[in-house]
mmCIF file of C-alpha atoms in Angstrom:
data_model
loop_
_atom_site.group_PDB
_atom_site.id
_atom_site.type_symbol
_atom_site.label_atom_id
_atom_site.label_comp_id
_atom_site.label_asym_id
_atom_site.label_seq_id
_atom_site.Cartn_x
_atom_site.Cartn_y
_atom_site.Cartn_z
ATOM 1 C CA UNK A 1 13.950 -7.207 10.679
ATOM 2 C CA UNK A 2 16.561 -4.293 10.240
ATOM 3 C CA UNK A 3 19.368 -7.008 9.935
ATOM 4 C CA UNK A 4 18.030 -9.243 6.962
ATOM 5 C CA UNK A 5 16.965 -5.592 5.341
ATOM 6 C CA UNK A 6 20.063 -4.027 5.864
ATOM 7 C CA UNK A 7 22.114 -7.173 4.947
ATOM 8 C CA UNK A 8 20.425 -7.195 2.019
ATOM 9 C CA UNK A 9 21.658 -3.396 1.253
ATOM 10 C CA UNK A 10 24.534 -3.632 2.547
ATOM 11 C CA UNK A 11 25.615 -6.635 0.106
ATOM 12 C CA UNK A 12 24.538 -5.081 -3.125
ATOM 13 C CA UNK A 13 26.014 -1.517 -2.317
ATOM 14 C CA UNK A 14 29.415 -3.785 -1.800
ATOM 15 C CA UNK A 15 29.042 -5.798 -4.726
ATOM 16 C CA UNK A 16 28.852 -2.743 -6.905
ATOM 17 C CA UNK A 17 31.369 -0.042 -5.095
ATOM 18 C CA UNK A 18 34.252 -2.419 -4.267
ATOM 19 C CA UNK A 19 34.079 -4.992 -6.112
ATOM 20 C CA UNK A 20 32.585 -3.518 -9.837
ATOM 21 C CA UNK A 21 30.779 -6.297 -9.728
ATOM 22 C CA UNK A 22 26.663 -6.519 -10.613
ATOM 23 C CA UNK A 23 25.174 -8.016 -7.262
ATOM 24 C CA UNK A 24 23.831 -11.783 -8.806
ATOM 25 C CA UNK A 25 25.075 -13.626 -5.617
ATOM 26 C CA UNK A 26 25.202 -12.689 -2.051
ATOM 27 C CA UNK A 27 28.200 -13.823 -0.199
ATOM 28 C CA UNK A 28 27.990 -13.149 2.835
ATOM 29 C CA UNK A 29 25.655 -15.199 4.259
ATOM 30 C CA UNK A 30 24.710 -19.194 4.724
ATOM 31 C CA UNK A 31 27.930 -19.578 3.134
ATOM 32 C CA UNK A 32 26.418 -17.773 0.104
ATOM 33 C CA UNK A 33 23.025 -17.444 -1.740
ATOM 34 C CA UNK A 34 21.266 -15.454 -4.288
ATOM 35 C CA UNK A 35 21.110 -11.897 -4.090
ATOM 36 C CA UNK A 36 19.627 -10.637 -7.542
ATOM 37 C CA UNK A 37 16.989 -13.288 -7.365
ATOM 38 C CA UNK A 38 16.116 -12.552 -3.750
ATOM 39 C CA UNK A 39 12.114 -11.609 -3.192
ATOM 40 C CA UNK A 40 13.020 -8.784 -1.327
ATOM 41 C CA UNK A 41 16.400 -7.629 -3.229
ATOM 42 C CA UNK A 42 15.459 -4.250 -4.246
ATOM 43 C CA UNK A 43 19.043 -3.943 -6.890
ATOM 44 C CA UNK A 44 16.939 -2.425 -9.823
ATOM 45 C CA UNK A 45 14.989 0.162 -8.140
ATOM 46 C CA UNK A 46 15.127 3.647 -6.933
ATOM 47 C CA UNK A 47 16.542 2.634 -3.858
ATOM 48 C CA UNK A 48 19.659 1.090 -5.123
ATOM 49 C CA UNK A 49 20.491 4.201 -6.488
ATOM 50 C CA UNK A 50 20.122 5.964 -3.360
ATOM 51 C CA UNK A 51 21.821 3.356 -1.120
ATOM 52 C CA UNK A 52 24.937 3.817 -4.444
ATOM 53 C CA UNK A 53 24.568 7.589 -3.816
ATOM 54 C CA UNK A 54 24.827 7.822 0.126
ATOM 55 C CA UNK A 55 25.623 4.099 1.514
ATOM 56 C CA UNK A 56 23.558 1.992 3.155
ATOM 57 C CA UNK A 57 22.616 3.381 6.093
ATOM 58 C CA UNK A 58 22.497 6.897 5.195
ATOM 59 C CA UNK A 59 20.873 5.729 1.621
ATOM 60 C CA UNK A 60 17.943 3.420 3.761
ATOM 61 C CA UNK A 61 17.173 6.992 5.500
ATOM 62 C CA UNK A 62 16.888 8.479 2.375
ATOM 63 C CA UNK A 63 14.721 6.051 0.362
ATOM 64 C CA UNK A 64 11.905 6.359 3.075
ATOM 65 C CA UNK A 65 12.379 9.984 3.018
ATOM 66 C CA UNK A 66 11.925 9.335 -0.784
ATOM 67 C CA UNK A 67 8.929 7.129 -0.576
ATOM 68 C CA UNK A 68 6.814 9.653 1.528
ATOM 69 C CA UNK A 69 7.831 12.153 -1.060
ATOM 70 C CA UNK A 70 6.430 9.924 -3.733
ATOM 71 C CA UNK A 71 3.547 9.248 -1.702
ATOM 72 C CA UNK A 72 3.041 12.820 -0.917
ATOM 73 C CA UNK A 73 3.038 13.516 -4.445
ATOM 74 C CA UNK A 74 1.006 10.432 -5.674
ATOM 75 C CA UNK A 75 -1.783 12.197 -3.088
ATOM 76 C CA UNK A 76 -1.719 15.585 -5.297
ATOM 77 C CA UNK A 77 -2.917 13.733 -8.939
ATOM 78 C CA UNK A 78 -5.345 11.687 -7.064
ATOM 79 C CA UNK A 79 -6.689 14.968 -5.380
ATOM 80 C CA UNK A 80 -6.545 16.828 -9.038
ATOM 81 C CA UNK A 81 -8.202 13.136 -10.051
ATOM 82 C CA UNK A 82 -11.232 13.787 -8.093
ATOM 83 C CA UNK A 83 -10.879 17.617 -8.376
ATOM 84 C CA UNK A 84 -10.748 18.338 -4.568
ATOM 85 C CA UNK A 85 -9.481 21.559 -3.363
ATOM 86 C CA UNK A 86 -5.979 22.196 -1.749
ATOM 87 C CA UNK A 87 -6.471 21.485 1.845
ATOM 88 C CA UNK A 88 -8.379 18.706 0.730
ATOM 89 C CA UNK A 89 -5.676 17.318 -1.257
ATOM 90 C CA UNK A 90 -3.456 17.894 1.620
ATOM 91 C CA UNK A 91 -5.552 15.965 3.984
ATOM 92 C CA UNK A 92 -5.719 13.184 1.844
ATOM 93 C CA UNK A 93 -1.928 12.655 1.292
ATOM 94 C CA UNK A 94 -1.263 13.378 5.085
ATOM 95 C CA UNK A 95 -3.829 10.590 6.291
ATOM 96 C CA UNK A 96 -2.231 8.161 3.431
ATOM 97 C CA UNK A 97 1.114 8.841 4.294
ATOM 98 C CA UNK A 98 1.188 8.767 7.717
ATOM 99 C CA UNK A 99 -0.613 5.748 8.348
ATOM 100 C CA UNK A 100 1.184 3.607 11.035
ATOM 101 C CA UNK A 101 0.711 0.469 9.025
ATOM 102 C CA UNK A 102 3.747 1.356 7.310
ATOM 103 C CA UNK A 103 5.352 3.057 10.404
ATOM 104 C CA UNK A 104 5.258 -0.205 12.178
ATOM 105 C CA UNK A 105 6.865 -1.615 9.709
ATOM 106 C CA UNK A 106 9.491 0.753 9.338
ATOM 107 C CA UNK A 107 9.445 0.688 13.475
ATOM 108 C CA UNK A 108 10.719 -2.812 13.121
ATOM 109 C CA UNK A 109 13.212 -2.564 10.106
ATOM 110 C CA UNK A 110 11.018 -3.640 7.495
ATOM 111 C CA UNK A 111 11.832 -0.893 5.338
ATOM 112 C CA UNK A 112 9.832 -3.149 2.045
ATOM 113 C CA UNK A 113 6.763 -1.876 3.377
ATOM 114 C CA UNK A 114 8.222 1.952 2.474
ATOM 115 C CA UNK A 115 7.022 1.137 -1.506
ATOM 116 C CA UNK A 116 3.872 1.731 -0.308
ATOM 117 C CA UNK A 117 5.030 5.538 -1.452
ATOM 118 C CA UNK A 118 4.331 4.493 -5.160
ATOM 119 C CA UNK A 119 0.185 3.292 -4.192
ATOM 120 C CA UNK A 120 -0.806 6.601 -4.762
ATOM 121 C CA UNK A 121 0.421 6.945 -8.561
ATOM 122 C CA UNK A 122 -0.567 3.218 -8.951
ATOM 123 C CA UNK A 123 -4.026 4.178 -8.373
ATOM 124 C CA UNK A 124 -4.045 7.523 -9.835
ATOM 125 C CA UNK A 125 -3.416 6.304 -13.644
ATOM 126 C CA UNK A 126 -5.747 3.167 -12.929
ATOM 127 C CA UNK A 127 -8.368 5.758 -12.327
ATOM 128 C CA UNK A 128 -7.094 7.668 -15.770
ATOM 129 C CA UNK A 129 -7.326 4.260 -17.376
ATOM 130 C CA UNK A 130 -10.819 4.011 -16.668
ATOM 131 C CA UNK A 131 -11.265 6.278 -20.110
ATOM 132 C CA UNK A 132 -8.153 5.739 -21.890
ATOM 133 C CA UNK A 133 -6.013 2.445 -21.638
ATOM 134 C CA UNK A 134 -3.034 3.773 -22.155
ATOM 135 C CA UNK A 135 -2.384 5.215 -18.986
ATOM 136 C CA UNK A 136 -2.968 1.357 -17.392
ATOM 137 C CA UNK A 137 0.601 1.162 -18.876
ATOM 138 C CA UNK A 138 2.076 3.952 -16.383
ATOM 139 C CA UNK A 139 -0.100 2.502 -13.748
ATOM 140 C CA UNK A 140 1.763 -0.817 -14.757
ATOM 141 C CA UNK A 141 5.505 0.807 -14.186
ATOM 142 C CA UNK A 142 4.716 1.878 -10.584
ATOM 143 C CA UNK A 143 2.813 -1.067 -9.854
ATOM 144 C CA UNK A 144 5.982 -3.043 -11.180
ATOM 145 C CA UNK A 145 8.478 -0.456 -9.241
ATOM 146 C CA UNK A 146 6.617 -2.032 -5.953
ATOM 147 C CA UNK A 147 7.996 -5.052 -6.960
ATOM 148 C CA UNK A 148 11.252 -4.269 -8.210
ATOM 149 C CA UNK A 149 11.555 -2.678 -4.636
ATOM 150 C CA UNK A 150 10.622 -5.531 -2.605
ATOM 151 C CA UNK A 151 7.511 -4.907 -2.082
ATOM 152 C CA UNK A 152 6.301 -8.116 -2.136
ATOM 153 C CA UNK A 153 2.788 -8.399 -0.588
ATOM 154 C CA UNK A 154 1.685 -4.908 -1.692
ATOM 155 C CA UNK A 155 2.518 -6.044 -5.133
ATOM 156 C CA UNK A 156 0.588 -8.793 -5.047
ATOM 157 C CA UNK A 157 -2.644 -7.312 -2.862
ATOM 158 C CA UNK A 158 -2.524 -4.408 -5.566
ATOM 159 C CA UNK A 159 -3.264 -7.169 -8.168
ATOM 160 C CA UNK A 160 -6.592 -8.131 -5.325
ATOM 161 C CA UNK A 161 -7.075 -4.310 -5.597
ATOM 162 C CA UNK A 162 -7.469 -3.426 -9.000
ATOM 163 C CA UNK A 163 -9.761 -6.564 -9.535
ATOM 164 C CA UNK A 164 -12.155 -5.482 -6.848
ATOM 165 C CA UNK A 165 -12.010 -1.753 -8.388
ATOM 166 C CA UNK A 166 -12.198 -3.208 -12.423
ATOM 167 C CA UNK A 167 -15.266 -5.328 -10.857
ATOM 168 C CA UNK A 168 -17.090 -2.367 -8.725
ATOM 169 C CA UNK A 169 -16.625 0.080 -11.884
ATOM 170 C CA UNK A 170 -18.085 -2.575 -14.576
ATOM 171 C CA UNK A 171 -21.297 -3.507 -12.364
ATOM 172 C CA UNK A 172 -21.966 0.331 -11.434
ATOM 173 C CA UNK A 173 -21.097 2.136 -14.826
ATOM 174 C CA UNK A 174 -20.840 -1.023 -16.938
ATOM 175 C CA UNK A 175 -17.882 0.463 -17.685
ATOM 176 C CA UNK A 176 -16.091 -2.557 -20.068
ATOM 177 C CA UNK A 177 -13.283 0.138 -21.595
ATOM 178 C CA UNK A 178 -11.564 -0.384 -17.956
ATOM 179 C CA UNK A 179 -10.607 -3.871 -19.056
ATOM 180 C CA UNK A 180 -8.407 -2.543 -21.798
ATOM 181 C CA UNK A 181 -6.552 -0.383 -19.388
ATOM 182 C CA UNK A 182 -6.421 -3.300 -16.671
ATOM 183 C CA UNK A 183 -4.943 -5.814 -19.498
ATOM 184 C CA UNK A 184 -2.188 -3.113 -20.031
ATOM 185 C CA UNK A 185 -1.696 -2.413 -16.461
ATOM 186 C CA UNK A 186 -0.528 -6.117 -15.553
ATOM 187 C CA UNK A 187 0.978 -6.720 -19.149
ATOM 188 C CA UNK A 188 3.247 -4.068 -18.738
ATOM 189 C CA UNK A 189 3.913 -4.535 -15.138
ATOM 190 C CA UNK A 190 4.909 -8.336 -16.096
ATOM 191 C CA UNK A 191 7.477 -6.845 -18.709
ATOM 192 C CA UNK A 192 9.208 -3.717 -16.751
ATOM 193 C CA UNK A 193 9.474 -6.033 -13.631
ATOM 194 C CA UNK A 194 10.100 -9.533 -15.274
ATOM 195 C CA UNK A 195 13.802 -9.001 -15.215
ATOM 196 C CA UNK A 196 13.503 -10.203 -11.816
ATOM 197 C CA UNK A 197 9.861 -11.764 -11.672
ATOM 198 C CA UNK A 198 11.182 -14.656 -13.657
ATOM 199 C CA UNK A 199 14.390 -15.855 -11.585
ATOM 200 C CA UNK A 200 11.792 -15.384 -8.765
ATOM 201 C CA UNK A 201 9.495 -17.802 -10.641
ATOM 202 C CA UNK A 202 12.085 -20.240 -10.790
ATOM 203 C CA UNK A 203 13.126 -19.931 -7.254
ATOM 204 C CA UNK A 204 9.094 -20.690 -6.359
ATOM 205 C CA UNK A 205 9.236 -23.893 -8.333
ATOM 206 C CA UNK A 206 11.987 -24.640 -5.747
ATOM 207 C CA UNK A 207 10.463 -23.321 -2.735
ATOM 208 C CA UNK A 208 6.527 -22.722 -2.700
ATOM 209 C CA UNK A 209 6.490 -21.317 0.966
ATOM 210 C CA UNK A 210 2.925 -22.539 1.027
ATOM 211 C CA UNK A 211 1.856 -20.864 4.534
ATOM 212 C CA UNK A 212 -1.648 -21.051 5.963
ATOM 213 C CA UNK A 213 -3.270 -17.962 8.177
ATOM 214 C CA UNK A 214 -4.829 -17.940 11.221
ATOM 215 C CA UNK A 215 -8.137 -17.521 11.742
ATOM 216 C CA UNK A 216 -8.756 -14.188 14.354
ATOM 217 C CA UNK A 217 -11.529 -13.965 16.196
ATOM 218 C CA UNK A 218 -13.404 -10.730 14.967
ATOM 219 C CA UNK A 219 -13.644 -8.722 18.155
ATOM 220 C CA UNK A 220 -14.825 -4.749 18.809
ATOM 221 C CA UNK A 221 -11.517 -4.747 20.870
ATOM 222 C CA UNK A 222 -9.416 -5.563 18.105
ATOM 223 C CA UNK A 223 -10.708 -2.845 15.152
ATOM 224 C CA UNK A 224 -10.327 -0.214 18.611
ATOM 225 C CA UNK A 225 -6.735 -1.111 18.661
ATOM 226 C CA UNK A 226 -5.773 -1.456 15.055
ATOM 227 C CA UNK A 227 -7.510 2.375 13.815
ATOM 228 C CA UNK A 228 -8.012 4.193 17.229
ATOM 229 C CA UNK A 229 -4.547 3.093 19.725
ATOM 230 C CA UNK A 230 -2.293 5.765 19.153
ATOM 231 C CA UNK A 231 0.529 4.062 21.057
ATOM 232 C CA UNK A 232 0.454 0.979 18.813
ATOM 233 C CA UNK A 233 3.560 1.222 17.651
ATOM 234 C CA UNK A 234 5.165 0.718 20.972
ATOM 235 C CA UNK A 235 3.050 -2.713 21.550
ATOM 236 C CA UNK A 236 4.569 -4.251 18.149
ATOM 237 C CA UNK A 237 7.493 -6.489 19.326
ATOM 238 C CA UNK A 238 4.643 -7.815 22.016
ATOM 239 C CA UNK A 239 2.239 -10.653 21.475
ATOM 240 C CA UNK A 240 -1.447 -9.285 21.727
ATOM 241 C CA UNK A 241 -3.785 -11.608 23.059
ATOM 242 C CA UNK A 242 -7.913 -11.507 22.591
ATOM 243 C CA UNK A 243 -10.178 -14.142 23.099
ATOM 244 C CA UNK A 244 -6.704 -16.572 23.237
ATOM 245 C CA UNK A 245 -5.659 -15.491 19.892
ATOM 246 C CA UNK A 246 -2.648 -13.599 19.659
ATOM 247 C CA UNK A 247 -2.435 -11.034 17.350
ATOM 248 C CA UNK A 248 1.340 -9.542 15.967
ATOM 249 C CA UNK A 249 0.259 -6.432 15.721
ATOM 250 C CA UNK A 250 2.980 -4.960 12.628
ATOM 251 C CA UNK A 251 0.239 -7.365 10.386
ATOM 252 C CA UNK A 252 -3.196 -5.576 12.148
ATOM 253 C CA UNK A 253 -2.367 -2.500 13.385
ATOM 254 C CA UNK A 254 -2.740 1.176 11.270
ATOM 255 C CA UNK A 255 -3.672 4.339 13.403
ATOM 256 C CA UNK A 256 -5.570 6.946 11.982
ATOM 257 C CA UNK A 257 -7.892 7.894 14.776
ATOM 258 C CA UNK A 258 -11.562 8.615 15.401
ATOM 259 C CA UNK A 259 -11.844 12.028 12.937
ATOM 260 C CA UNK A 260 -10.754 10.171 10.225
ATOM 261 C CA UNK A 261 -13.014 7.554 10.350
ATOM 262 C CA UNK A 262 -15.787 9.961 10.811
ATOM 263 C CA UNK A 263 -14.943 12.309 8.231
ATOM 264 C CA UNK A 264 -15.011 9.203 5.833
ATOM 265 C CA UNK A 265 -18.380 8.021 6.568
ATOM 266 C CA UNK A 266 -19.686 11.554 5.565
ATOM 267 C CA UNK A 267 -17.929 11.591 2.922
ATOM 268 C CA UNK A 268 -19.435 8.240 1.729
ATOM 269 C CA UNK A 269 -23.136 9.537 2.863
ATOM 270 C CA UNK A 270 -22.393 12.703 0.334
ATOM 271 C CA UNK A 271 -21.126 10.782 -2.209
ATOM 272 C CA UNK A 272 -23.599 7.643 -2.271
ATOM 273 C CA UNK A 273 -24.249 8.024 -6.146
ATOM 274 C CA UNK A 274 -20.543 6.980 -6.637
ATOM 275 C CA UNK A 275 -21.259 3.544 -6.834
ATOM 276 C CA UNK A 276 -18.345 2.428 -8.049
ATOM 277 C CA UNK A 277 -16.395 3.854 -5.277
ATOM 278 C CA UNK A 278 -18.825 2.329 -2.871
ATOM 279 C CA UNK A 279 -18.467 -1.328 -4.087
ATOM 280 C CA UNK A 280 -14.811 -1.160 -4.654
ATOM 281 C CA UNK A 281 -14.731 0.217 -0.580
ATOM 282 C CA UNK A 282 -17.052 -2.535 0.344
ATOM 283 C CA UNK A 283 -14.878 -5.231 -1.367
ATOM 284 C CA UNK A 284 -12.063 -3.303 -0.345
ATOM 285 C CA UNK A 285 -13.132 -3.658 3.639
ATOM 286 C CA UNK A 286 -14.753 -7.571 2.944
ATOM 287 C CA UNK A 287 -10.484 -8.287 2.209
ATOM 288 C CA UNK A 288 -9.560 -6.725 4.719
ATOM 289 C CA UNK A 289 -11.799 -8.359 7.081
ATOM 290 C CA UNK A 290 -11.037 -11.898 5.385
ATOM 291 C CA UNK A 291 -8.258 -12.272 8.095
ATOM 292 C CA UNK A 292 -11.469 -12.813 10.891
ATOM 293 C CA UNK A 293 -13.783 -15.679 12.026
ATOM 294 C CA UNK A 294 -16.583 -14.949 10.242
ATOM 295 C CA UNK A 295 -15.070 -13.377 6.056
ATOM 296 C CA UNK A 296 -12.644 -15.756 6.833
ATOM 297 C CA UNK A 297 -13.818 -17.778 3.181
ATOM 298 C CA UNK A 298 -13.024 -14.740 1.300
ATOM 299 C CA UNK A 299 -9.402 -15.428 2.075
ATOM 300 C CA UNK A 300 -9.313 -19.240 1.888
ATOM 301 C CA UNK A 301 -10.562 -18.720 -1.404
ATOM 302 C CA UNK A 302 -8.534 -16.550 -2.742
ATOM 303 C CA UNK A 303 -5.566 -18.349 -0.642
ATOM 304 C CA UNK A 304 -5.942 -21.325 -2.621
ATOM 305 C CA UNK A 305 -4.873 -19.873 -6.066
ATOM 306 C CA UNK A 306 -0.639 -20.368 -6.206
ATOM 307 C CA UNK A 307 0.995 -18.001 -5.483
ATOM 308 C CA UNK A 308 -0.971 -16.114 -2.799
ATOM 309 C CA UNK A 309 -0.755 -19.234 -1.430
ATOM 310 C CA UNK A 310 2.665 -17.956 0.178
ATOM 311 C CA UNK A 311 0.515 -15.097 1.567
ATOM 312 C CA UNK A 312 -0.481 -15.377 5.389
ATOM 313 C CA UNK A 313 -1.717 -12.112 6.531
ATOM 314 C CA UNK A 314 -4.488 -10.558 4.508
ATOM 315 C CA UNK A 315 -5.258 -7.818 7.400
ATOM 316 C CA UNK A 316 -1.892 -6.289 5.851
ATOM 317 C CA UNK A 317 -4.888 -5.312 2.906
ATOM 318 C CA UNK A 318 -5.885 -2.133 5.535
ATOM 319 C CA UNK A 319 -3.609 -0.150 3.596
ATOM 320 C CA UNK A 320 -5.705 -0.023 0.651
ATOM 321 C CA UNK A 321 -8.623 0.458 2.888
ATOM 322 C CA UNK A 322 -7.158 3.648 4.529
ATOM 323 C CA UNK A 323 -6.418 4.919 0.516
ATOM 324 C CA UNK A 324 -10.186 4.563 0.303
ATOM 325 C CA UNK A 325 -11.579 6.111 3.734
ATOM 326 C CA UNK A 326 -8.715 8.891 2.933
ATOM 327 C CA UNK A 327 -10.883 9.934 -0.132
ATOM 328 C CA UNK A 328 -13.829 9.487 0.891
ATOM 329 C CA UNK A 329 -12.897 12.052 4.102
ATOM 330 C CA UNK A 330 -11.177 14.358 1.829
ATOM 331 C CA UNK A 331 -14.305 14.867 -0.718
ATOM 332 C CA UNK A 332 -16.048 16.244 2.407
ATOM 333 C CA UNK A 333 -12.931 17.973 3.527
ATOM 334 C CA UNK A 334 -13.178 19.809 -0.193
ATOM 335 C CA UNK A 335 -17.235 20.462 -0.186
ATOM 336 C CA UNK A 336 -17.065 22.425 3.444
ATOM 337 C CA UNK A 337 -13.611 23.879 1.983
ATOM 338 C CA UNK A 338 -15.612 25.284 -1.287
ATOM 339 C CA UNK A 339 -18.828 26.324 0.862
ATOM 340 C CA UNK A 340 -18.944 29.840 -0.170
ATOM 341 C CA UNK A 341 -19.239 32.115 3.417
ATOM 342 C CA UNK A 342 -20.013 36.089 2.798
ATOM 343 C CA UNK A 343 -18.128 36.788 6.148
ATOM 344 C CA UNK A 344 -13.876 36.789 5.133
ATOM 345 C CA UNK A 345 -13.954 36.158 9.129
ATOM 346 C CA UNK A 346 -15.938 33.367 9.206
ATOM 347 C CA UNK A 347 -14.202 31.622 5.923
ATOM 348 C CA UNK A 348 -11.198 32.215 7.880
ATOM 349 C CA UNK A 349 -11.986 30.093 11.143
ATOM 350 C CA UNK A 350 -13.867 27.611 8.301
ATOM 351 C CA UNK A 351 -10.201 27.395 7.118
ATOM 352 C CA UNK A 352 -8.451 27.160 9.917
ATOM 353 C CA UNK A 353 -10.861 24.371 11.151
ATOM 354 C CA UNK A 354 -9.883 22.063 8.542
ATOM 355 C CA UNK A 355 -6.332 22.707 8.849
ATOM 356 C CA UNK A 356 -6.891 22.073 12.540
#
């Protein structure tokens, strides 16, 4: 995809450095189209800036280098959110980060997938909205930077996100203060992104791109390949075939290997009285699973509501799944990090251990 993403770039940074001109209409291609309106256009966000800065090529380096930075730093207030300790923190935002969901992506020049970066802060002041509503208003910029980026299908799986977590937090705590914080969250991500939400609206009167999905066939092989195949990201121009489905593995695959997992089933055992936490995971892994044979209704259902209708992969949810199972692992990380140890030797190798 690197030439309809760079393209894309490439036409704004013109429009504005040699011709003065703000980037409504995109010449340079099927004899010319829209540019501002574009899904994907990212021409008010942080990357446009960048790409204005360096160029485009140079600037596309630089806004992923800029996304893991915000991601990176998203990682620390969740951390400080659930009051882990440092290497904990730094587990967490590692795991996140580093996922290859987004490295496939990236692999195959869909650089969208980069405002994944701002999930992190997204979450972090939904969380602080929980007790005070007014941070669902910051947690409504970043979720409307995703947009403004590109970001397309994390934008609108976040929405899927933060109505499993509003759901999971009123049935455990009966917690109804998180609606007030969840009505500001998606009013004031309508308003800071509706400069270009609404041309998009009008564009999807004129072209629903009503897709379907394809059922998988939910297979031990597959879930191997998509958490524990390490090489992955070489396999993703290749069709992957299992039980004579074939699986594009950019939309399945995300790496994070066997510790991971492990650490993050601890880490819900220890923390079993967080209900809330456990639903939202469970709903959380039901979405993500929604893409095979037999949770497959979870997704027609939801599919059928305009405009996820234009949505065909929900396995891309296993983003938000690794956010979770990157918590949960770190809490553990942070109670065998805090274990107090009267030998400075043995605290040391304790140390070293997790950093391992």
């Amino acid at each position: 995809d690197w030439h309809q993403q760079f393209q894309l770039t490439v036409a704004t940074w013109i429009s504005i450095s040699k011709y003065g001109e703000f980037p409504f209409w995109n010449p340079y291609i099927n004899g010319g189209n829209f540019l501002f309106a574009h899904p994907q256009s990212q021409v008010i966000s942080p990357q446009a800036l960048i790409v204005l800065l360096f160029g485009p090529i140079k600037g596309i380096y630089y806004s992923v280098l800029f996304f893991y930075i915000m991601g990176f730093a998203g990682c620390y207030f969740v951390g400080r959110y659930f009051k882990l300790s440092f290497l904990a923190t730094l587990y967490l935002a590692i795991l996140f980060t580093f996922q290859s969901h987004v490295m496939n992506y990236l692999f195959l020049g869909t650089t969208l997938w980069a405002t994944a970066g701002y999930l992190p802060f997204a979450f972090y002041f939904l969380l602080k909205s929980r007790d005070n509503w007014r941070y669902g208003v910051a947690a409504g910029f970043f979720h409307a930077l995703i947009y403004l980026g590109g970001g397309i299908y994390i934008f609108m799986f976040y929405i899927i996100f933060v109505s499993i977590f509003t759901l999971s937090d009123i049935i455990a705590k009966r917690n109804l203060k998180i609606i007030k914080g969840v009505a500001a969250l998606f009013l004031f991500s309508f308003l800071f992104a509706s400069i270009k939400v609404l041309p998009n609206l009008d564009l999807y009167e004129v072209n629903k791109r009503e897709v379907g999905f394809e059922v998988l066939p939910l297979k031990l092989e597959v879930l191997e390949k998509t958490f524990l195949d390490k090489h992955q990201a070489w396999d993703i121009l290749s069709v992957y075939s299992v039980g004579g489905a074939s699986f594009h593995w950019p939309h399945f695959g995300d790496y994070i290997g066997i510790v991971p997992i492990l650490l993050a089933i601890i880490g819900i055992v220890l923390w079993f009285k967080n209900m809330e936490l456990l639903l939202a995971t469970l709903g959380i892994f039901l979405m993500y699973m929604s893409n095979y044979s037999f949770f497959s209704f979870i997704w027609k259902t939801i599919h059928a509501v305009p405009p996820f209708t234009s949505l065909q992969h929900p396995a891309r949810f296993v983003i938000f799944l690794v956010l979770m199972l990157s918590v949960f692992g770190a809490k553990f990380i942070s109670k065998i990090n805090r274990a107090k140890i009267n030998s400075i030797w043995l605290n040391n190798i304790k140390n070293l251990a997790i950093v391992a």
